[in-house]
mmCIF file of C-alpha atoms in Angstrom:
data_model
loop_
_atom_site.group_PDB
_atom_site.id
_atom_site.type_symbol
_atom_site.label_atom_id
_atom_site.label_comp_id
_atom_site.label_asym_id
_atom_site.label_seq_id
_atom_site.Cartn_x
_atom_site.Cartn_y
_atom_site.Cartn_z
ATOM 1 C CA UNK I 298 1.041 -77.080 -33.738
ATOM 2 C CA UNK I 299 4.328 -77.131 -35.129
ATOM 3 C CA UNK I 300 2.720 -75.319 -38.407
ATOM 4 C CA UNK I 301 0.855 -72.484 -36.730
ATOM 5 C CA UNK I 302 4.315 -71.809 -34.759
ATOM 6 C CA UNK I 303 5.737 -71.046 -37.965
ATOM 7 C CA UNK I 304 2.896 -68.310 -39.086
ATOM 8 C CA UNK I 305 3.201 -66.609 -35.803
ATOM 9 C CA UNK I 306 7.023 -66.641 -36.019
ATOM 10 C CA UNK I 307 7.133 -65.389 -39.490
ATOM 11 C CA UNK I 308 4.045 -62.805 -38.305
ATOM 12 C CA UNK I 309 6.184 -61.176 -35.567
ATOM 13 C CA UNK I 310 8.823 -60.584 -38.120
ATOM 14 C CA UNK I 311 6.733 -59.027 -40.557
ATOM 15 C CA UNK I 312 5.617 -57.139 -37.445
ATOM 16 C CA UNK I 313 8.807 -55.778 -36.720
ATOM 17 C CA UNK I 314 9.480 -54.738 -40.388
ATOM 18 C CA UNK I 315 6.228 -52.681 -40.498
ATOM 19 C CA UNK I 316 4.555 -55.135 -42.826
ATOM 20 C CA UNK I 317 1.115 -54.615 -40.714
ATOM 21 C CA UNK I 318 -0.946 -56.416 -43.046
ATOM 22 C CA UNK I 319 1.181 -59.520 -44.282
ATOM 23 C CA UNK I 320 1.495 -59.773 -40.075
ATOM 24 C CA UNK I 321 -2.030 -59.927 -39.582
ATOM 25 C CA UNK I 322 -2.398 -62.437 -42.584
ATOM 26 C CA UNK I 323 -0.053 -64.771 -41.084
ATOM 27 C CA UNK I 324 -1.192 -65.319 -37.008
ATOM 28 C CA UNK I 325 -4.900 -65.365 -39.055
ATOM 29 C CA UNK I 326 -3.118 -68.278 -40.816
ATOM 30 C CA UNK I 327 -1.847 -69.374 -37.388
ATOM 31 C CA UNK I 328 -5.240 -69.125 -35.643
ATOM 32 C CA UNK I 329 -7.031 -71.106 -38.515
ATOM 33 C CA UNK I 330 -4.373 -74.028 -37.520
ATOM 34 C CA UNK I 331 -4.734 -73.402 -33.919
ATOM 35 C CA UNK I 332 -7.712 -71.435 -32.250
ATOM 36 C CA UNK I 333 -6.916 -71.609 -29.110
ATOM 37 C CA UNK I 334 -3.407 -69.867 -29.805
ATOM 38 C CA UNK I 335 -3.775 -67.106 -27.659
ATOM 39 C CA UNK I 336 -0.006 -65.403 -28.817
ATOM 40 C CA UNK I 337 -1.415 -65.618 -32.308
ATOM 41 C CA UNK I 338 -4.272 -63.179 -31.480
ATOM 42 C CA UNK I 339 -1.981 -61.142 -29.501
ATOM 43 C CA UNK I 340 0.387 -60.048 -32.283
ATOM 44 C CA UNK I 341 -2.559 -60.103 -34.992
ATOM 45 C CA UNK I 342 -3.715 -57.381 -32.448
ATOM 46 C CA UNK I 343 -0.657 -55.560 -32.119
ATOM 47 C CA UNK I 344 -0.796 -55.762 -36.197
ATOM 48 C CA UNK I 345 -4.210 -54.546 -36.397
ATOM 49 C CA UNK I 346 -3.546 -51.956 -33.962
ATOM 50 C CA UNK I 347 -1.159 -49.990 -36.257
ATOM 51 C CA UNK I 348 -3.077 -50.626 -38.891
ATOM 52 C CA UNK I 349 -5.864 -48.329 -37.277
ATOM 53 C CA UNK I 350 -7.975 -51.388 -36.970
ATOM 54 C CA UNK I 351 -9.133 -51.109 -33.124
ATOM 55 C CA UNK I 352 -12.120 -52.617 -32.841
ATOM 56 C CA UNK I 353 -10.428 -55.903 -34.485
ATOM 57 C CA UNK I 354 -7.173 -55.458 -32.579
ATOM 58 C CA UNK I 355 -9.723 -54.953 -29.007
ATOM 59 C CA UNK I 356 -11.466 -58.368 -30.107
ATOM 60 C CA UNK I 357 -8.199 -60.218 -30.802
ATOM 61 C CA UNK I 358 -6.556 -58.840 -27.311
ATOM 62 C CA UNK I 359 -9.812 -59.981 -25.948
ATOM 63 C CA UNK I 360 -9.331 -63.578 -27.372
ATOM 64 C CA UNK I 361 -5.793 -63.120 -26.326
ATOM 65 C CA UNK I 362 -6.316 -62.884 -22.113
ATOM 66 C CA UNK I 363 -9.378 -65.893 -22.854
ATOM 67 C CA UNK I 364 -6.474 -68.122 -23.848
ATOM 68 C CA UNK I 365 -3.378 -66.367 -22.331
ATOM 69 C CA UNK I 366 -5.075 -64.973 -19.017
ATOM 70 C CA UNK I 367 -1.802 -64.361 -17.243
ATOM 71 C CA UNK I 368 -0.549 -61.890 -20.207
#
């Protein structure tokens, strides 16, 4: 777990540098380690949303409230 905390981390600070797509790479690395890491598919959306990517970003918020239903 400890591992795919460390994508995500490093993915929401590529996030908030504008590096969309490194983001996106890093929570997918994060979800490969974990699937069930619901804040992993929330900032890959996020990511994916700027990106213009909204049918992925829709399918990760998706996975999102199926493992984070109170977000």
């Amino acid at each position: 777990k400890r591992q795919s905390d460390f994508y995500r981390g490093r993915c929401n600070a590529y996030y908030d540098l504008g590096k969309f797509e490194e983001a996106v790479a890093d929570c997918s690395e994060a979800i490969n380690l974990n699937p069930k890491f619901g804040w992993a598919f929330y900032y890959r959306g996020l990511s994916r949303q700027k990106l213009q990517q909204n049918a992925l970003a829709i399918s990760d918020f998706r996975k999102t409230l199926e493992f984070e239903p109170n977000h």
